[in-house]
């Protein structure tokens, strides 16, 4: 599947005529194409609005947010009339309460954020063929249709609660973050509206003079096992930087866990050749399959008003006809106009199937 130019326009948060009431708008158009198989033009409009208010002498805060998302799927190249264009309207309402605390010491500042968020996502309209929303795999024909539509995945959330504690230590004079630690627990409601504990995430990041070291673990309470572990280290010296990373995930029988069995490492090195120009090399290696899954070079130009990123990448993508995947070369062009939005282009140069 190849993505032709993606165009995005984003309007940043703006205050309304009511104090503390802000809104924004995001629109995106994507064109997914391929020589064989279904293609689609996907249009998305997102309009979030939120209201925040501090009370109890600024000790606690309340945040109310509502986001409506409109999505349109125009399918083509399917060779029959078995596919209907999809229309989806989603509404995500949430309420959160929390507290921002700060404790000064002689040389440091300790900040703590406590937050509880309750989200209610709802599909207001479901028309046409939408992956795993209006489709099913009960028959052979329906299963084949789901396989084709899998490339156009849709986020279909359930009612959930997230509890989090986020704390940091800063230098008192420099206000530079030294340590960050975050713990969050997600609670999902099943079809019978029973709340069940899910992912317990633990994240730690330590910043030092030459970069940072971070790590994250995810323990799924339902599965009673660690389902994700990752670590990353970044070293920066003058105009050069090096990033090393490790990632591991596990598949389970839990329907809410969409992870797969994976273990990999990644490496990225960058060098700033001029004020606004940076060249990079990166690669990902799959340790379970003992093969390089991604390798590429990039050139980034970061201007005050725009950003241009050129990336040439060799990658292995999943294929229904080849269990080892398909080796393809891809050229990416991403242009971001910082005040308004951006344009993204992905061009597949060669497909070595």
mmCIF file of C-alpha atoms in Angstrom, residues 2-331:
data_model
loop_
_atom_site.group_PDB
_atom_site.id
_atom_site.type_symbol
_atom_site.label_atom_id
_atom_site.label_comp_id
_atom_site.label_asym_id
_atom_site.label_seq_id
_atom_site.Cartn_x
_atom_site.Cartn_y
_atom_site.Cartn_z
ATOM 1 C CA UNK A 2 1.401 3.365 -1.031
ATOM 2 C CA UNK A 3 0.449 6.754 0.345
ATOM 3 C CA UNK A 4 0.329 9.611 -2.128
ATOM 4 C CA UNK A 5 0.543 13.213 -0.866
ATOM 5 C CA UNK A 6 -1.166 13.647 2.484
ATOM 6 C CA UNK A 7 -2.406 17.173 3.139
ATOM 7 C CA UNK A 8 -3.139 18.393 6.647
ATOM 8 C CA UNK A 9 -4.393 21.704 7.972
ATOM 9 C CA UNK A 10 -4.384 22.426 11.685
ATOM 10 C CA UNK A 11 -5.773 25.421 13.529
ATOM 11 C CA UNK A 12 -4.186 25.722 16.966
ATOM 12 C CA UNK A 13 -6.109 26.318 20.180
ATOM 13 C CA UNK A 14 -8.098 29.527 20.187
ATOM 14 C CA UNK A 15 -9.988 31.125 23.035
ATOM 15 C CA UNK A 16 -13.700 31.712 22.607
ATOM 16 C CA UNK A 17 -15.840 34.487 24.030
ATOM 17 C CA UNK A 18 -16.060 32.435 27.267
ATOM 18 C CA UNK A 19 -13.031 32.450 29.552
ATOM 19 C CA UNK A 20 -11.093 29.153 29.662
ATOM 20 C CA UNK A 21 -13.092 27.733 26.735
ATOM 21 C CA UNK A 22 -10.749 26.850 23.851
ATOM 22 C CA UNK A 23 -11.281 25.108 20.531
ATOM 23 C CA UNK A 24 -9.244 23.939 17.541
ATOM 24 C CA UNK A 25 -9.737 22.296 14.161
ATOM 25 C CA UNK A 26 -7.757 19.637 12.332
ATOM 26 C CA UNK A 27 -8.394 18.407 8.788
ATOM 27 C CA UNK A 28 -6.498 15.733 6.865
ATOM 28 C CA UNK A 29 -6.823 14.125 3.444
ATOM 29 C CA UNK A 30 -4.919 10.919 2.599
ATOM 30 C CA UNK A 31 -4.716 8.980 -0.671
ATOM 31 C CA UNK A 32 -3.812 5.287 -0.308
ATOM 32 C CA UNK A 33 -3.114 3.427 -3.542
ATOM 33 C CA UNK A 34 -1.639 0.155 -4.868
ATOM 34 C CA UNK A 35 -1.550 -1.692 -8.173
ATOM 35 C CA UNK A 36 -3.592 -4.654 -6.884
ATOM 36 C CA UNK A 37 -6.207 -4.536 -4.161
ATOM 37 C CA UNK A 38 -8.582 -1.956 -2.813
ATOM 38 C CA UNK A 39 -7.500 1.704 -2.611
ATOM 39 C CA UNK A 40 -9.049 4.582 -0.716
ATOM 40 C CA UNK A 41 -9.202 8.326 -0.290
ATOM 41 C CA UNK A 42 -9.619 9.024 3.422
ATOM 42 C CA UNK A 43 -10.861 12.389 4.698
ATOM 43 C CA UNK A 44 -10.866 13.315 8.381
ATOM 44 C CA UNK A 45 -12.126 16.377 10.245
ATOM 45 C CA UNK A 46 -11.589 16.699 13.990
ATOM 46 C CA UNK A 47 -13.028 19.516 16.114
ATOM 47 C CA UNK A 48 -12.186 19.380 19.848
ATOM 48 C CA UNK A 49 -13.443 21.920 22.378
ATOM 49 C CA UNK A 50 -12.478 22.060 26.048
ATOM 50 C CA UNK A 51 -13.177 24.033 29.211
ATOM 51 C CA UNK A 52 -10.802 24.205 32.178
ATOM 52 C CA UNK A 53 -11.310 25.700 35.602
ATOM 53 C CA UNK A 54 -9.172 25.808 38.748
ATOM 54 C CA UNK A 55 -10.856 25.852 42.147
ATOM 55 C CA UNK A 56 -10.110 25.392 45.869
ATOM 56 C CA UNK A 57 -7.585 28.221 45.704
ATOM 57 C CA UNK A 58 -5.990 26.711 42.549
ATOM 58 C CA UNK A 59 -5.370 23.455 44.381
ATOM 59 C CA UNK A 60 -7.488 21.366 41.976
ATOM 60 C CA UNK A 61 -8.694 21.688 38.400
ATOM 61 C CA UNK A 62 -11.587 20.433 36.304
ATOM 62 C CA UNK A 63 -11.361 19.864 32.548
ATOM 63 C CA UNK A 64 -14.315 19.128 30.281
ATOM 64 C CA UNK A 65 -13.615 18.138 26.689
ATOM 65 C CA UNK A 66 -15.686 17.075 23.722
ATOM 66 C CA UNK A 67 -14.302 16.101 20.312
ATOM 67 C CA UNK A 68 -16.293 15.240 17.229
ATOM 68 C CA UNK A 69 -14.553 13.344 14.420
ATOM 69 C CA UNK A 70 -15.954 12.984 10.890
ATOM 70 C CA UNK A 71 -14.353 10.410 8.567
ATOM 71 C CA UNK A 72 -15.100 9.582 4.936
ATOM 72 C CA UNK A 73 -13.709 6.507 3.098
ATOM 73 C CA UNK A 74 -13.942 6.561 -0.714
ATOM 74 C CA UNK A 75 -12.948 3.081 -1.967
ATOM 75 C CA UNK A 76 -11.795 2.222 -5.468
ATOM 76 C CA UNK A 77 -9.973 -0.447 -7.510
ATOM 77 C CA UNK A 78 -11.886 -3.329 -5.973
ATOM 78 C CA UNK A 79 -13.111 -4.771 -9.276
ATOM 79 C CA UNK A 80 -16.677 -5.317 -8.068
ATOM 80 C CA UNK A 81 -19.547 -3.560 -6.323
ATOM 81 C CA UNK A 82 -19.032 -5.464 -3.056
ATOM 82 C CA UNK A 83 -17.608 -2.442 -1.244
ATOM 83 C CA UNK A 84 -19.618 0.547 -0.104
ATOM 84 C CA UNK A 85 -17.973 3.877 0.717
ATOM 85 C CA UNK A 86 -17.748 4.327 4.480
ATOM 86 C CA UNK A 87 -19.009 7.205 6.611
ATOM 87 C CA UNK A 88 -18.158 7.401 10.296
ATOM 88 C CA UNK A 89 -18.985 10.081 12.865
ATOM 89 C CA UNK A 90 -17.470 9.652 16.330
ATOM 90 C CA UNK A 91 -17.928 11.735 19.466
ATOM 91 C CA UNK A 92 -15.497 11.572 22.384
ATOM 92 C CA UNK A 93 -16.578 13.219 25.617
ATOM 93 C CA UNK A 94 -14.334 13.271 28.671
ATOM 94 C CA UNK A 95 -14.117 14.803 32.107
ATOM 95 C CA UNK A 96 -10.959 14.940 34.187
ATOM 96 C CA UNK A 97 -10.068 16.231 37.628
ATOM 97 C CA UNK A 98 -6.602 16.669 39.014
ATOM 98 C CA UNK A 99 -4.126 18.659 41.011
ATOM 99 C CA UNK A 100 -0.794 20.342 40.226
ATOM 100 C CA UNK A 101 1.528 20.443 43.225
ATOM 101 C CA UNK A 102 4.997 21.942 43.620
ATOM 102 C CA UNK A 103 7.510 21.686 46.466
ATOM 103 C CA UNK A 104 10.644 23.896 46.404
ATOM 104 C CA UNK A 105 13.961 22.762 47.904
ATOM 105 C CA UNK A 106 17.327 24.518 48.165
ATOM 106 C CA UNK A 107 18.542 23.375 44.726
ATOM 107 C CA UNK A 108 15.545 21.594 43.210
ATOM 108 C CA UNK A 109 11.844 21.864 42.473
ATOM 109 C CA UNK A 110 9.587 18.832 42.847
ATOM 110 C CA UNK A 111 6.347 18.885 40.843
ATOM 111 C CA UNK A 112 3.512 16.353 41.013
ATOM 112 C CA UNK A 113 0.444 16.077 38.804
ATOM 113 C CA UNK A 114 -2.447 13.837 39.880
ATOM 114 C CA UNK A 115 -5.119 13.194 37.270
ATOM 115 C CA UNK A 116 -8.233 11.056 36.801
ATOM 116 C CA UNK A 117 -9.905 11.047 33.357
ATOM 117 C CA UNK A 118 -13.208 9.437 32.377
ATOM 118 C CA UNK A 119 -13.834 9.104 28.615
ATOM 119 C CA UNK A 120 -17.029 8.156 26.774
ATOM 120 C CA UNK A 121 -16.495 7.507 23.039
ATOM 121 C CA UNK A 122 -19.599 7.021 20.898
ATOM 122 C CA UNK A 123 -20.126 6.204 17.231
ATOM 123 C CA UNK A 124 -22.942 8.487 16.114
ATOM 124 C CA UNK A 125 -23.078 7.231 12.538
ATOM 125 C CA UNK A 126 -21.793 4.035 10.878
ATOM 126 C CA UNK A 127 -22.516 3.656 7.176
ATOM 127 C CA UNK A 128 -20.902 1.545 4.458
ATOM 128 C CA UNK A 129 -17.920 -0.754 4.914
ATOM 129 C CA UNK A 130 -15.845 0.142 7.980
ATOM 130 C CA UNK A 131 -13.133 -2.211 9.227
ATOM 131 C CA UNK A 132 -14.309 -4.210 12.283
ATOM 132 C CA UNK A 133 -17.230 -1.831 12.813
ATOM 133 C CA UNK A 134 -19.726 -2.750 10.096
ATOM 134 C CA UNK A 135 -17.770 -5.758 8.775
ATOM 135 C CA UNK A 136 -17.336 -9.245 10.237
ATOM 136 C CA UNK A 137 -15.553 -12.489 9.375
ATOM 137 C CA UNK A 138 -18.450 -14.916 9.710
ATOM 138 C CA UNK A 139 -18.368 -15.951 6.032
ATOM 139 C CA UNK A 140 -15.498 -16.472 3.587
ATOM 140 C CA UNK A 141 -16.570 -13.433 1.560
ATOM 141 C CA UNK A 142 -16.788 -11.223 4.665
ATOM 142 C CA UNK A 143 -13.400 -12.465 5.894
ATOM 143 C CA UNK A 144 -11.817 -11.558 2.546
ATOM 144 C CA UNK A 145 -13.393 -8.123 2.724
ATOM 145 C CA UNK A 146 -12.018 -7.575 6.239
ATOM 146 C CA UNK A 147 -8.548 -8.575 5.060
ATOM 147 C CA UNK A 148 -8.672 -5.951 2.311
ATOM 148 C CA UNK A 149 -10.019 -3.235 4.623
ATOM 149 C CA UNK A 150 -7.450 -3.948 7.343
ATOM 150 C CA UNK A 151 -5.101 -1.455 5.683
ATOM 151 C CA UNK A 152 -7.585 1.309 6.608
ATOM 152 C CA UNK A 153 -7.753 0.620 10.325
ATOM 153 C CA UNK A 154 -10.197 2.634 12.445
ATOM 154 C CA UNK A 155 -9.789 3.573 16.094
ATOM 155 C CA UNK A 156 -12.918 2.297 17.842
ATOM 156 C CA UNK A 157 -12.533 2.999 21.546
ATOM 157 C CA UNK A 158 -14.459 1.720 24.543
ATOM 158 C CA UNK A 159 -15.555 3.646 27.613
ATOM 159 C CA UNK A 160 -12.516 3.974 29.867
ATOM 160 C CA UNK A 161 -10.914 5.552 32.913
ATOM 161 C CA UNK A 162 -7.262 6.540 33.222
ATOM 162 C CA UNK A 163 -5.580 7.307 36.535
ATOM 163 C CA UNK A 164 -2.108 8.849 36.435
ATOM 164 C CA UNK A 165 0.623 10.324 38.610
ATOM 165 C CA UNK A 166 3.281 12.387 36.864
ATOM 166 C CA UNK A 167 6.166 13.805 38.881
ATOM 167 C CA UNK A 168 9.363 15.631 37.909
ATOM 168 C CA UNK A 169 12.452 17.139 39.518
ATOM 169 C CA UNK A 170 13.830 20.378 38.073
ATOM 170 C CA UNK A 171 16.922 22.430 38.746
ATOM 171 C CA UNK A 172 15.782 25.416 40.804
ATOM 172 C CA UNK A 173 17.889 27.966 38.932
ATOM 173 C CA UNK A 174 18.008 26.449 35.451
ATOM 174 C CA UNK A 175 14.408 25.093 35.508
ATOM 175 C CA UNK A 176 15.821 22.161 33.516
ATOM 176 C CA UNK A 177 14.060 18.834 33.979
ATOM 177 C CA UNK A 178 16.364 16.307 35.635
ATOM 178 C CA UNK A 179 14.056 13.344 36.301
ATOM 179 C CA UNK A 180 10.547 12.467 35.148
ATOM 180 C CA UNK A 181 8.462 9.565 36.467
ATOM 181 C CA UNK A 182 4.946 8.669 35.363
ATOM 182 C CA UNK A 183 2.629 5.858 36.471
ATOM 183 C CA UNK A 184 -0.773 5.328 34.839
ATOM 184 C CA UNK A 185 -3.490 2.711 35.141
ATOM 185 C CA UNK A 186 -6.176 2.193 32.489
ATOM 186 C CA UNK A 187 -9.610 0.768 33.219
ATOM 187 C CA UNK A 188 -11.799 -0.417 30.331
ATOM 188 C CA UNK A 189 -15.502 -1.260 30.369
ATOM 189 C CA UNK A 190 -16.521 -4.465 28.585
ATOM 190 C CA UNK A 191 -19.750 -5.184 26.648
ATOM 191 C CA UNK A 192 -21.621 -5.704 29.937
ATOM 192 C CA UNK A 193 -20.336 -2.379 31.364
ATOM 193 C CA UNK A 194 -18.076 -4.143 33.845
ATOM 194 C CA UNK A 195 -14.869 -2.187 34.579
ATOM 195 C CA UNK A 196 -11.655 -4.191 34.250
ATOM 196 C CA UNK A 197 -8.110 -3.168 35.066
ATOM 197 C CA UNK A 198 -5.886 -3.227 31.991
ATOM 198 C CA UNK A 199 -2.463 -1.683 31.329
ATOM 199 C CA UNK A 200 -0.370 -0.432 34.238
ATOM 200 C CA UNK A 201 2.376 1.739 32.720
ATOM 201 C CA UNK A 202 5.546 2.798 34.503
ATOM 202 C CA UNK A 203 7.831 5.309 32.742
ATOM 203 C CA UNK A 204 11.096 6.850 33.963
ATOM 204 C CA UNK A 205 13.389 9.331 32.204
ATOM 205 C CA UNK A 206 16.684 10.725 33.498
ATOM 206 C CA UNK A 207 18.231 13.718 31.715
ATOM 207 C CA UNK A 208 21.965 14.414 31.957
ATOM 208 C CA UNK A 209 24.456 16.829 30.402
ATOM 209 C CA UNK A 210 24.961 14.658 27.316
ATOM 210 C CA UNK A 211 21.449 13.356 26.680
ATOM 211 C CA UNK A 212 18.978 11.124 28.463
ATOM 212 C CA UNK A 213 18.137 7.555 29.511
ATOM 213 C CA UNK A 214 14.540 6.308 29.666
ATOM 214 C CA UNK A 215 12.590 3.106 30.153
ATOM 215 C CA UNK A 216 8.982 1.935 30.179
ATOM 216 C CA UNK A 217 7.239 -1.216 31.357
ATOM 217 C CA UNK A 218 3.588 -2.139 30.787
ATOM 218 C CA UNK A 219 1.939 -4.736 33.021
ATOM 219 C CA UNK A 220 -1.494 -5.950 31.975
ATOM 220 C CA UNK A 221 -3.569 -6.764 35.027
ATOM 221 C CA UNK A 222 -6.022 -8.956 33.093
ATOM 222 C CA UNK A 223 -3.230 -11.061 31.599
ATOM 223 C CA UNK A 224 -1.145 -10.935 34.799
ATOM 224 C CA UNK A 225 2.053 -10.443 32.821
ATOM 225 C CA UNK A 226 4.324 -7.760 31.391
ATOM 226 C CA UNK A 227 3.178 -7.155 27.807
ATOM 227 C CA UNK A 228 5.611 -4.383 26.834
ATOM 228 C CA UNK A 229 9.127 -3.320 27.813
ATOM 229 C CA UNK A 230 11.308 -0.664 26.235
ATOM 230 C CA UNK A 231 14.491 1.265 26.926
ATOM 231 C CA UNK A 232 16.176 4.163 25.140
ATOM 232 C CA UNK A 233 19.407 6.113 25.538
ATOM 233 C CA UNK A 234 20.429 9.280 23.689
ATOM 234 C CA UNK A 235 23.943 10.756 23.693
ATOM 235 C CA UNK A 236 24.620 14.205 22.254
ATOM 236 C CA UNK A 237 28.011 15.857 21.842
ATOM 237 C CA UNK A 238 28.270 19.154 20.022
ATOM 238 C CA UNK A 239 26.605 18.566 16.591
ATOM 239 C CA UNK A 240 26.437 14.746 16.759
ATOM 240 C CA UNK A 241 23.904 12.504 18.474
ATOM 241 C CA UNK A 242 23.405 8.769 18.922
ATOM 242 C CA UNK A 243 20.217 6.991 20.013
ATOM 243 C CA UNK A 244 19.997 3.318 21.002
ATOM 244 C CA UNK A 245 16.699 1.629 21.757
ATOM 245 C CA UNK A 246 15.236 -1.734 22.711
ATOM 246 C CA UNK A 247 11.591 -2.838 22.461
ATOM 247 C CA UNK A 248 9.737 -6.015 23.439
ATOM 248 C CA UNK A 249 6.033 -6.818 23.318
ATOM 249 C CA UNK A 250 3.915 -9.927 23.853
ATOM 250 C CA UNK A 251 0.649 -11.087 22.339
ATOM 251 C CA UNK A 252 -2.050 -12.399 24.681
ATOM 252 C CA UNK A 253 -5.574 -13.769 24.425
ATOM 253 C CA UNK A 254 -6.929 -10.535 25.871
ATOM 254 C CA UNK A 255 -9.074 -8.817 23.200
ATOM 255 C CA UNK A 256 -8.014 -5.361 24.390
ATOM 256 C CA UNK A 257 -4.320 -6.162 23.900
ATOM 257 C CA UNK A 258 -3.531 -5.647 20.202
ATOM 258 C CA UNK A 259 0.213 -6.178 20.627
ATOM 259 C CA UNK A 260 2.104 -8.924 18.815
ATOM 260 C CA UNK A 261 5.157 -10.959 19.780
ATOM 261 C CA UNK A 262 8.065 -8.698 18.920
ATOM 262 C CA UNK A 263 11.607 -8.031 20.092
ATOM 263 C CA UNK A 264 13.803 -5.508 18.339
ATOM 264 C CA UNK A 265 16.498 -2.906 18.717
ATOM 265 C CA UNK A 266 16.907 0.394 16.927
ATOM 266 C CA UNK A 267 19.824 2.718 16.314
ATOM 267 C CA UNK A 268 19.891 6.264 14.983
ATOM 268 C CA UNK A 269 22.806 8.629 14.525
ATOM 269 C CA UNK A 270 22.542 12.254 13.414
ATOM 270 C CA UNK A 271 24.923 15.047 12.579
ATOM 271 C CA UNK A 272 24.113 18.738 12.233
ATOM 272 C CA UNK A 273 26.039 19.835 9.148
ATOM 273 C CA UNK A 274 24.831 23.454 9.271
ATOM 274 C CA UNK A 275 22.566 25.705 11.292
ATOM 275 C CA UNK A 276 19.281 24.313 9.937
ATOM 276 C CA UNK A 277 20.517 21.122 8.228
ATOM 277 C CA UNK A 278 20.821 17.663 9.779
ATOM 278 C CA UNK A 279 21.636 14.274 8.220
ATOM 279 C CA UNK A 280 20.696 10.970 9.896
ATOM 280 C CA UNK A 281 21.094 7.217 9.537
ATOM 281 C CA UNK A 282 18.812 4.741 11.296
ATOM 282 C CA UNK A 283 17.914 1.064 11.334
ATOM 283 C CA UNK A 284 15.622 -1.353 13.167
ATOM 284 C CA UNK A 285 16.507 -5.007 13.661
ATOM 285 C CA UNK A 286 13.989 -7.769 14.451
ATOM 286 C CA UNK A 287 15.639 -10.061 16.995
ATOM 287 C CA UNK A 288 12.969 -12.784 16.827
ATOM 288 C CA UNK A 289 13.209 -13.162 13.047
ATOM 289 C CA UNK A 290 16.925 -12.303 12.961
ATOM 290 C CA UNK A 291 16.655 -9.737 10.158
ATOM 291 C CA UNK A 292 16.801 -5.995 9.577
ATOM 292 C CA UNK A 293 13.258 -4.681 9.293
ATOM 293 C CA UNK A 294 14.048 -1.054 8.487
ATOM 294 C CA UNK A 295 17.064 0.954 7.319
ATOM 295 C CA UNK A 296 17.276 4.486 6.006
ATOM 296 C CA UNK A 297 18.949 7.856 5.674
ATOM 297 C CA UNK A 298 17.349 11.273 5.974
ATOM 298 C CA UNK A 299 18.025 14.959 5.471
ATOM 299 C CA UNK A 300 16.169 17.459 7.620
ATOM 300 C CA UNK A 301 15.922 21.216 7.043
ATOM 301 C CA UNK A 302 14.406 23.106 9.978
ATOM 302 C CA UNK A 303 13.564 26.718 9.210
ATOM 303 C CA UNK A 304 11.759 29.078 11.553
ATOM 304 C CA UNK A 305 8.599 28.974 9.404
ATOM 305 C CA UNK A 306 8.791 25.564 7.701
ATOM 306 C CA UNK A 307 10.373 22.128 7.986
ATOM 307 C CA UNK A 308 11.379 19.800 5.138
ATOM 308 C CA UNK A 309 12.325 16.174 5.734
ATOM 309 C CA UNK A 310 13.617 13.895 2.950
ATOM 310 C CA UNK A 311 13.929 10.211 3.823
ATOM 311 C CA UNK A 312 15.018 7.182 1.779
ATOM 312 C CA UNK A 313 14.101 3.914 3.499
ATOM 313 C CA UNK A 314 14.398 0.195 2.861
ATOM 314 C CA UNK A 315 11.808 -1.769 4.833
ATOM 315 C CA UNK A 316 10.086 -5.122 5.095
ATOM 316 C CA UNK A 317 6.290 -4.968 5.161
ATOM 317 C CA UNK A 318 3.766 -7.712 5.840
ATOM 318 C CA UNK A 319 2.315 -9.527 2.836
ATOM 319 C CA UNK A 320 -0.461 -12.090 2.513
ATOM 320 C CA UNK A 321 1.422 -13.802 -0.321
ATOM 321 C CA UNK A 322 4.824 -14.022 1.391
ATOM 322 C CA UNK A 323 5.257 -15.147 5.003
ATOM 323 C CA UNK A 324 8.662 -13.434 5.180
ATOM 324 C CA UNK A 325 7.201 -10.097 4.103
ATOM 325 C CA UNK A 326 7.987 -7.901 1.113
ATOM 326 C CA UNK A 327 11.209 -5.924 0.817
ATOM 327 C CA UNK A 328 10.482 -2.458 -0.562
ATOM 328 C CA UNK A 329 12.292 0.838 -0.998
ATOM 329 C CA UNK A 330 10.374 3.988 -0.126
ATOM 330 C CA UNK A 331 11.115 7.695 -0.518
#
